[in-house]
Coordinates of C-alpha atoms in Angstrom, one line a residue:
Chain A
M24 CA 0.0 0.0 0.0
S25 CA 1.2 3.4 -0.9
K26 CA 3.0 5.4 1.8
R27 CA 2.5 8.7 0.0
N28 CA 2.5 11.8 2.3
L29 CA 1.3 14.8 0.4
L30 CA 0.2 18.4 0.9
I31 CA -1.5 19.6 -2.3
V32 CA -2.0 23.3 -1.9
S33 CA -4.0 25.7 -4.0
T34 CA -1.9 28.7 -3.4
S35 CA 1.3 29.6 -1.5
T36 CA 0.0 33.0 -0.6
V37 CA -3.4 34.3 0.4
H38 CA -4.2 37.9 -0.2
G39 CA -2.6 40.3 2.3
L40 CA -0.4 37.7 4.1
P41 CA 3.3 36.9 3.7
Y42 CA 4.5 33.9 1.6
L43 CA 3.1 30.6 3.1
S44 CA 2.4 32.2 6.4
Y45 CA -1.3 31.0 6.5
L46 CA -0.1 27.4 6.2
K47 CA 2.8 27.5 8.7
K48 CA 1.3 25.1 11.2
E49 CA 0.6 22.5 8.6
V50 CA 4.0 22.9 7.0
V51 CA 5.7 22.3 10.4
K52 CA 3.7 19.2 10.9
H53 CA 4.2 17.9 7.3
F54 CA 8.0 18.3 7.4
A55 CA 8.4 17.2 11.0
G56 CA 11.8 15.5 11.4
C57 CA 13.3 17.1 8.3
K58 CA 16.5 19.1 8.7
E59 CA 16.8 19.9 5.0
I60 CA 14.4 19.8 2.2
V61 CA 14.9 20.0 -1.6
F62 CA 13.1 22.9 -3.3
I63 CA 12.1 22.6 -7.0
P64 CA 12.1 26.2 -8.4
F65 CA 11.5 25.3 -12.0
A66 CA 8.0 27.0 -12.3
R67 CA 9.8 30.4 -12.0
P68 CA 6.8 32.8 -11.3
G69 CA 7.3 36.0 -13.2
G70 CA 10.4 34.4 -14.8
V71 CA 12.4 34.7 -11.5
S72 CA 15.7 32.8 -11.5
W73 CA 16.1 29.4 -9.9
D74 CA 18.4 30.9 -7.3
D75 CA 16.2 33.8 -6.4
Y76 CA 13.1 31.6 -6.2
T77 CA 15.0 29.2 -3.9
Q78 CA 15.9 32.1 -1.7
V79 CA 12.2 32.9 -1.2
A80 CA 11.5 29.4 0.0
R81 CA 14.7 29.4 2.1
N82 CA 13.6 32.6 3.9
F83 CA 10.3 31.0 4.9
F84 CA 11.7 27.6 6.0
E85 CA 14.5 29.3 8.0
S86 CA 11.9 30.3 10.6
L87 CA 11.0 26.6 10.9
D88 CA 14.7 25.6 11.4
I89 CA 14.6 23.7 8.1
S90 CA 17.3 24.4 5.6
V91 CA 16.4 24.5 1.9
K92 CA 18.5 23.5 -1.1
G93 CA 17.4 24.1 -4.7
I94 CA 17.5 21.0 -6.8
H95 CA 19.6 22.9 -9.4
E96 CA 22.3 23.3 -6.7
F97 CA 23.1 19.6 -6.7
D98 CA 25.5 18.0 -9.1
H99 CA 23.1 15.0 -9.5
P100 CA 19.5 16.1 -9.2
V101 CA 18.2 12.5 -9.4
N102 CA 20.4 11.5 -6.5
A103 CA 19.3 14.6 -4.6
L104 CA 15.7 13.4 -4.9
K105 CA 16.6 9.9 -3.8
D106 CA 18.4 11.2 -0.7
A107 CA 15.8 13.9 0.1
Q108 CA 14.2 14.2 3.5
G109 CA 11.3 16.1 1.9
V110 CA 10.5 18.0 -1.3
F111 CA 8.6 21.2 -1.9
T112 CA 7.7 22.4 -5.5
G113 CA 6.7 26.0 -5.7
G114 CA 4.2 27.6 -8.0
G115 CA 4.6 29.6 -11.2
N116 CA 4.1 28.4 -14.7
T117 CA 3.1 24.7 -14.9
F118 CA 4.4 24.3 -18.4
V119 CA 7.8 25.6 -17.6
L120 CA 7.9 23.4 -14.5
L121 CA 6.8 20.2 -16.3
K122 CA 9.1 20.7 -19.3
E123 CA 12.1 20.9 -17.0
M124 CA 11.0 17.9 -15.0
H125 CA 10.6 15.9 -18.2
E126 CA 13.9 17.1 -19.7
Q127 CA 15.8 16.3 -16.6
D128 CA 14.0 12.9 -16.2
L129 CA 13.0 13.8 -12.6
L130 CA 9.3 12.6 -12.6
K131 CA 10.1 9.0 -12.1
P132 CA 12.6 9.3 -9.2
L133 CA 10.3 11.9 -7.5
R134 CA 7.4 9.5 -7.9
S135 CA 9.4 6.7 -6.4
C136 CA 10.5 8.8 -3.3
I137 CA 6.9 9.8 -2.8
S138 CA 5.8 6.2 -3.0
D139 CA 8.3 5.3 -0.3
G140 CA 6.9 7.9 2.1
M141 CA 9.0 11.0 1.6
P142 CA 6.9 14.1 2.5
Y143 CA 6.0 16.2 -0.6
M144 CA 4.4 19.6 -0.7
G145 CA 3.3 21.4 -3.9
T146 CA 1.7 24.8 -4.2
S147 CA -0.2 25.9 -7.3
A148 CA 1.9 24.6 -10.3
G149 CA 3.5 22.2 -7.7
S150 CA 0.1 20.9 -6.9
N151 CA -0.8 20.5 -10.6
L152 CA 2.3 18.3 -10.7
T153 CA 0.8 15.7 -8.3
G154 CA -2.1 15.0 -10.6
M155 CA -2.2 12.4 -13.4
T156 CA -1.7 15.2 -16.0
V157 CA -1.5 19.0 -16.1
N158 CA -4.6 19.3 -18.4
N159 CA -6.3 21.4 -15.8
T160 CA -3.7 24.1 -15.1
N161 CA -4.8 27.7 -15.4
D162 CA -1.4 28.7 -16.8
M163 CA -0.5 30.0 -20.2
P164 CA 1.2 27.4 -22.4
I165 CA 4.3 29.6 -22.8
V166 CA 6.6 26.6 -23.5
Y167 CA 5.9 23.1 -25.0
P168 CA 6.6 20.2 -22.7
P169 CA 7.2 16.8 -24.3
S170 CA 4.1 15.4 -22.6
F171 CA 1.3 16.7 -20.3
E172 CA 1.9 13.6 -18.1
A173 CA 2.6 14.6 -14.5
L174 CA 3.6 12.7 -11.3
G175 CA 0.3 10.9 -11.0
V176 CA 0.8 10.2 -7.3
I177 CA -3.0 10.8 -7.0
P178 CA -5.5 9.3 -9.5
F179 CA -7.2 12.6 -10.4
N180 CA -6.3 16.1 -11.5
I181 CA -6.1 19.4 -9.7
N182 CA -7.3 22.8 -10.7
P183 CA -5.6 25.2 -8.2
H184 CA -6.8 28.8 -7.6
Y185 CA -10.3 27.6 -8.4
L186 CA -12.4 30.7 -9.2
D187 CA -16.2 30.9 -9.1
P188 CA -18.0 32.5 -12.1
D189 CA -18.6 36.2 -11.6
P190 CA -22.3 36.8 -12.4
S191 CA -21.7 40.5 -13.0
S192 CA -18.9 40.0 -15.6
K193 CA -19.4 41.1 -19.2
H194 CA -16.3 39.3 -20.3
M195 CA -17.0 36.6 -22.9
G196 CA -13.9 34.4 -22.1
E197 CA -14.9 31.0 -20.7
T198 CA -15.5 30.6 -16.9
R199 CA -13.3 28.1 -15.0
E200 CA -16.3 25.8 -14.7
T201 CA -16.9 25.8 -18.5
R202 CA -13.2 25.0 -19.1
I203 CA -13.2 22.0 -16.7
K204 CA -16.5 20.7 -18.1
E205 CA -14.9 20.9 -21.6
Y206 CA -12.1 18.8 -20.3
L207 CA -14.6 16.1 -19.3
V208 CA -16.0 16.0 -22.8
F209 CA -12.6 14.6 -23.9
N210 CA -11.3 12.9 -20.8
N211 CA -12.5 10.8 -17.8
L212 CA -10.4 11.8 -14.8
P213 CA -12.1 13.6 -11.9
V214 CA -10.9 17.1 -11.4
V215 CA -10.8 18.9 -8.0
G216 CA -11.3 22.7 -8.1
L217 CA -9.3 23.8 -5.1
R218 CA -10.1 27.3 -3.9
E219 CA -7.4 29.6 -2.5
G220 CA -6.7 28.8 1.1
S221 CA -7.7 25.1 0.6
F222 CA -5.4 22.1 0.5
L223 CA -5.6 18.3 0.3
E224 CA -3.7 16.2 2.8
V225 CA -3.0 12.7 1.5
K226 CA -1.5 10.0 3.7
G227 CA -1.4 6.6 2.1
N228 CA -5.0 5.8 1.2
E229 CA -6.5 8.6 3.4
I230 CA -7.4 12.0 2.0
Q231 CA -8.8 15.1 3.6
L232 CA -9.8 18.5 2.4
K233 CA -8.5 21.2 4.7
G234 CA -8.9 24.9 5.0
E235 CA -12.2 26.8 5.5
L236 CA -13.7 26.6 2.0
S237 CA -15.4 23.8 0.2
M238 CA -13.9 22.4 -3.0
R239 CA -15.7 22.0 -6.3
M240 CA -15.8 18.4 -7.7
F241 CA -16.0 17.7 -11.4
E242 CA -16.7 14.2 -12.6
K243 CA -17.6 12.9 -16.0
G244 CA -21.4 12.7 -16.5
K245 CA -22.2 14.5 -13.2
T246 CA -23.2 18.0 -12.5
P247 CA -20.3 19.7 -10.7
Y248 CA -20.9 19.8 -6.9
E249 CA -19.4 21.2 -3.7
V250 CA -17.6 19.1 -1.0
E251 CA -17.1 20.5 2.5
P252 CA -13.9 20.2 4.5
G253 CA -14.2 17.0 6.7
A254 CA -16.5 15.2 4.3
D255 CA -15.5 11.6 3.2
I256 CA -13.7 12.0 -0.1
S257 CA -12.0 8.6 0.0
F258 CA -13.6 7.8 -3.4
L259 CA -11.0 10.1 -4.9
L260 CA -8.3 7.6 -4.3
N261 CA -10.2 4.7 -5.8
G262 CA -8.8 5.2 -9.3
T263 CA -5.4 4.1 -10.5
S264 CA -2.6 6.4 -9.8
R265 CA 1.0 5.8 -11.0
I266 CA 2.2 4.6 -7.6
D267 CA -0.5 2.0 -6.9
Chain B
M28 CA 4.5 39.7 -51.7
S29 CA 1.8 38.0 -49.6
K30 CA -1.8 38.5 -50.6
R31 CA -3.1 37.5 -47.2
N32 CA -6.5 38.9 -46.3
L33 CA -7.3 38.3 -42.7
L34 CA -9.8 39.3 -40.0
I35 CA -8.3 38.4 -36.7
V36 CA -11.0 38.9 -34.1
S37 CA -10.8 38.8 -30.3
T38 CA -14.3 37.5 -29.7
S39 CA -17.3 36.4 -31.8
T40 CA -19.7 37.8 -29.4
V41 CA -19.8 41.0 -27.3
H42 CA -21.9 41.0 -24.1
G43 CA -25.6 41.3 -24.7
L44 CA -25.6 41.0 -28.5
P45 CA -26.3 38.0 -30.8
Y46 CA -23.4 36.0 -32.3
L47 CA -21.2 38.0 -34.6
S48 CA -23.8 40.8 -34.9
Y49 CA -21.5 43.6 -33.8
L50 CA -19.1 42.6 -36.7
K51 CA -21.7 42.2 -39.4
K52 CA -20.6 45.1 -41.6
E53 CA -17.0 44.0 -41.6
V54 CA -17.9 40.3 -42.3
V55 CA -20.0 41.4 -45.3
K56 CA -17.0 43.4 -46.7
H57 CA -14.5 40.7 -45.9
F58 CA -16.3 37.9 -47.6
A59 CA -17.7 40.0 -50.5
G60 CA -18.0 37.9 -53.6
C61 CA -18.2 34.6 -51.6
K62 CA -21.2 32.4 -52.2
E63 CA -20.1 29.7 -49.9
I64 CA -17.4 29.6 -47.2
V65 CA -15.9 26.7 -45.3
F66 CA -16.3 26.7 -41.5
I67 CA -13.8 25.0 -39.2
P68 CA -15.8 23.9 -36.1
F69 CA -13.0 22.0 -34.4
A70 CA -12.6 24.3 -31.3
R71 CA -16.0 23.0 -30.1
P72 CA -16.9 25.6 -27.4
G73 CA -18.5 23.8 -24.4
G74 CA -17.8 20.5 -26.2
V75 CA -20.6 21.2 -28.8
S76 CA -20.6 18.8 -31.8
W77 CA -19.1 19.8 -35.2
D78 CA -22.5 19.7 -36.8
D79 CA -24.2 21.9 -34.1
Y80 CA -21.4 24.4 -34.1
T81 CA -21.5 24.6 -37.9
Q82 CA -25.2 25.3 -37.7
V83 CA -24.5 28.3 -35.4
A84 CA -22.2 29.8 -38.1
R85 CA -24.7 28.9 -40.8
N86 CA -27.5 30.7 -39.1
F87 CA -25.5 33.9 -39.0
F88 CA -24.2 33.8 -42.6
E89 CA -27.6 32.9 -43.9
S90 CA -28.6 36.6 -43.3
L91 CA -25.6 37.6 -45.5
D92 CA -26.7 35.2 -48.3
I93 CA -23.5 33.2 -47.9
S94 CA -23.9 29.5 -47.4
V95 CA -21.7 27.6 -44.9
K96 CA -20.3 24.1 -45.1
G97 CA -18.4 22.5 -42.2
I98 CA -15.0 21.2 -43.2
H99 CA -16.0 17.9 -41.7
E100 CA -18.8 17.6 -44.2
F101 CA -16.4 17.2 -47.1
D102 CA -15.0 13.9 -48.2
H103 CA -11.6 15.5 -48.7
P104 CA -11.0 18.4 -46.2
V105 CA -7.7 19.3 -47.8
N106 CA -9.3 19.7 -51.2
A107 CA -12.2 21.6 -49.6
L108 CA -9.6 24.2 -48.4
K109 CA -8.0 24.3 -51.8
D110 CA -11.3 25.1 -53.4
A111 CA -12.7 27.4 -50.7
Q112 CA -13.9 30.9 -51.5
G113 CA -13.3 31.8 -47.9
V114 CA -12.6 30.2 -44.5
F115 CA -14.0 31.0 -41.0
T116 CA -12.6 29.3 -37.9
G117 CA -14.8 29.7 -34.8
G118 CA -13.7 30.0 -31.2
G119 CA -13.7 27.4 -28.4
N120 CA -10.7 25.5 -27.1
T121 CA -7.5 26.3 -28.9
F122 CA -5.8 23.0 -28.0
V123 CA -8.7 21.0 -29.3
L124 CA -8.7 23.0 -32.5
L125 CA -5.0 22.8 -33.1
K126 CA -4.8 19.1 -32.3
E127 CA -7.4 18.4 -35.0
M128 CA -5.7 20.7 -37.5
H129 CA -2.4 18.9 -37.0
E130 CA -3.9 15.4 -37.1
Q131 CA -5.8 16.1 -40.3
D132 CA -2.7 17.9 -41.8
L133 CA -4.7 21.0 -42.5
L134 CA -2.4 23.7 -41.5
K135 CA -0.2 23.6 -44.6
P136 CA -3.0 23.7 -47.1
L137 CA -4.9 26.5 -45.2
R138 CA -1.7 28.5 -45.0
S139 CA -1.2 28.1 -48.7
C140 CA -4.8 29.3 -49.6
I141 CA -4.3 32.3 -47.3
S142 CA -1.0 33.1 -49.0
D143 CA -2.9 33.0 -52.3
G144 CA -5.4 35.6 -51.1
M145 CA -8.4 33.6 -49.9
P146 CA -10.2 35.6 -47.2
Y147 CA -9.8 34.1 -43.7
M148 CA -11.6 35.1 -40.5
G149 CA -10.9 33.7 -37.1
T150 CA -12.5 34.5 -33.8
S151 CA -10.9 33.8 -30.4
A152 CA -9.3 30.3 -30.8
G153 CA -9.6 30.9 -34.6
S154 CA -7.5 34.1 -34.2
N155 CA -4.9 32.3 -32.0
L156 CA -4.5 30.0 -35.0
T157 CA -3.3 32.8 -37.3
G158 CA -0.3 33.5 -35.0
M159 CA 3.1 31.8 -35.1
T160 CA 2.2 29.6 -32.1
V161 CA -0.7 29.1 -29.7
N162 CA 1.6 29.9 -26.7
N163 CA -0.6 32.9 -25.8
T164 CA -4.0 31.3 -25.7
N165 CA -6.1 31.7 -22.5
D166 CA -7.5 28.2 -22.9
M167 CA -7.1 25.2 -20.6
P168 CA -4.8 22.6 -22.1
I169 CA -7.5 19.8 -22.1
V170 CA -5.9 17.8 -24.9
Y171 CA -2.2 17.5 -26.0
P172 CA -1.5 18.7 -29.6
P173 CA 1.5 17.3 -31.4
S174 CA 3.0 20.8 -31.5
F175 CA 2.1 24.4 -30.5
E176 CA 3.0 25.6 -34.0
A177 CA 0.0 27.4 -35.7
L178 CA -0.6 28.8 -39.1
G179 CA 1.9 31.6 -38.8
V180 CA 0.3 33.8 -41.4
I181 CA 1.4 36.7 -39.3
P182 CA 4.8 37.0 -37.6
F183 CA 3.5 37.5 -34.1
N184 CA 1.1 36.0 -31.6
I185 CA -2.4 36.9 -30.5
N186 CA -3.9 36.9 -27.0
P187 CA -7.6 37.2 -27.6
H188 CA -10.2 38.3 -24.9
Y189 CA -7.4 40.5 -23.4
L190 CA -8.3 41.4 -19.9
D191 CA -6.9 44.2 -17.8
P192 CA -5.8 43.5 -14.2
D193 CA -8.5 44.1 -11.7
P194 CA -7.0 46.2 -9.0
S195 CA -9.8 45.2 -6.5
S196 CA -9.2 41.5 -6.9
K197 CA -7.9 39.4 -4.0
H198 CA -7.3 36.4 -6.2
M199 CA -3.7 35.3 -6.3
G200 CA -3.7 33.7 -9.8
E201 CA -1.5 35.5 -12.3
T202 CA -2.9 38.5 -14.3
R203 CA -3.0 38.3 -18.0
E204 CA -0.2 40.8 -18.2
T205 CA 2.0 38.7 -15.9
R206 CA 1.4 35.6 -18.0
I207 CA 2.4 37.3 -21.3
K208 CA 5.4 38.9 -19.7
E209 CA 6.5 35.4 -18.5
Y210 CA 6.1 34.2 -22.1
L211 CA 8.6 36.9 -23.1
V212 CA 11.2 35.6 -20.6
F213 CA 11.3 32.4 -22.7
N214 CA 10.4 33.6 -26.2
N215 CA 11.0 36.5 -28.5
L216 CA 7.8 36.9 -30.6
P217 CA 5.7 40.1 -30.1
V218 CA 2.2 39.4 -28.6
V219 CA -0.9 41.5 -29.3
G220 CA -3.4 41.6 -26.4
L221 CA -6.7 42.1 -28.3
R222 CA -9.6 43.3 -26.2
E223 CA -13.1 42.1 -26.8
G224 CA -14.7 44.1 -29.6
S225 CA -11.3 44.7 -31.2
F226 CA -9.9 43.0 -34.4
L227 CA -7.0 43.2 -36.7
E228 CA -7.5 43.6 -40.5
V229 CA -4.5 42.3 -42.5
K230 CA -4.3 42.9 -46.2
G231 CA -1.0 41.9 -47.8
N232 CA 1.6 44.0 -45.9
E233 CA -1.0 46.4 -44.4
I234 CA -2.4 45.9 -40.9
Q235 CA -4.9 47.9 -39.0
L236 CA -6.4 47.7 -35.5
K237 CA -10.2 48.2 -35.7
G238 CA -12.9 48.5 -33.1
E239 CA -13.2 51.2 -30.4
L240 CA -10.6 50.0 -27.9
S241 CA -6.8 50.2 -27.9
M242 CA -4.7 47.0 -27.9
R243 CA -1.9 46.1 -25.5
M244 CA 1.4 45.4 -27.1
F245 CA 4.0 43.1 -25.5
E246 CA 7.5 43.0 -26.9
K247 CA 10.7 41.5 -25.4
G248 CA 12.6 44.0 -23.4
K249 CA 10.0 46.7 -23.5
T250 CA 7.3 47.8 -21.0
P251 CA 3.9 46.7 -22.3
Y252 CA 2.1 49.6 -24.0
E253 CA -1.1 50.7 -25.5
V254 CA -1.8 51.2 -29.2
E255 CA -4.8 53.1 -30.4
P256 CA -7.0 52.1 -33.4
G257 CA -5.7 54.0 -36.5
A258 CA -2.1 54.1 -35.3
D259 CA 0.7 52.8 -37.6
I260 CA 1.4 49.2 -36.5
S261 CA 3.1 48.2 -39.7
F262 CA 6.2 47.2 -37.6
L263 CA 4.2 44.1 -36.6
L264 CA 4.5 42.7 -40.1
N265 CA 8.3 43.2 -40.2
G266 CA 9.1 39.8 -38.7
T267 CA 9.2 36.5 -40.6
S268 CA 5.9 34.7 -40.9
R269 CA 5.4 31.3 -42.5
I270 CA 4.0 32.7 -45.7
D271 CA 6.7 35.4 -46.4

């Protein structure tokens, strides 16, 4: 049975608060026992450099007495993952992140560590990475990855920063709900719309929605519906992930 | 010299008005002399069928005395393009559209007709298709196309439904401007942010912005800036398209 231990987080930052601060208690618990974690900075929000982005993560984790090393700082990134006490993938552009992960052949070793029980946290693009594919990212496809296949350490997909339709909008672009419903015309995987401030905690075959808000569930052939924190969502782990 | 004759339209529909009605005068002028045009329904907004989507276009063009045939209704789509008096590609999901165009090998013949002077109109996803790549679509990547390469009948990219940042928003997802600026970290092509109600008219080596609103111009190494309708934007055609 899978020993996965995941925090799948919609956003690193909620409006008006410093980076990751709203999640501090959960992060402490999640990475308990880790002296150093590996940070994956490849999503590069705003095009920031790997070094600068790693520094942002380092500044936060310093206050938890956990040191942070960027995966690009290791001579052998694959070995770095194998030896890692924990891994955190930050947000940014999902396509840029995924392309780098594929090109450096890092998905398989990361999947393997996760399967063995190493704690993983992903925010935004880093949460998209935990799904079967990145088909439900909100990001602009600014680079072309060799595949949309992601880690698949959960048997469904994530839509982070989930946004409800604005009934007062006169904009004719598709709503988030319309976009995800279009996905289900062509595909069968369930999609979780994770609102800002929400996160999924996955431990082996147990899964919980945390945070104050409900999530929006999209399943083929069903009307989208809301799920409250604390509800039984174990059905989400019934499908076949890539670590089962 | 290219004889291209293009209407590159941000949106088929502006809020509160019927399909394409705001653009009727321009469409009449653009397809003057055409008795029948070919409609490309592959973008399938909301997952609508090719037949039903073609009917939507047919209903509009009926009032202009132009008959519409869906490209999927022909036995030989490539020949249909070669013989077409005009082509209209409707909006929907850019990835779904592009995948089908690649899989049916339709980009090359369509590019060739456009180069020979056949009038082409594209709205939303159909306007993304005219650019060099679809890297600046707003759509969700719900299917994986074999490449992001598009028609390239203009030497730049389009961002349709361009949306200004909302200063009152507490949502932490990236603004459109941030997304396009990220594109320019990794790429060099200019990107035109085309607001709803705006369209580009391209005739050979002349290009004009039409509609009431300005467009937002993104170029590598420059601060994004506004261009008003009527301004000289001929520089946009200086790059190398795929029909030069």
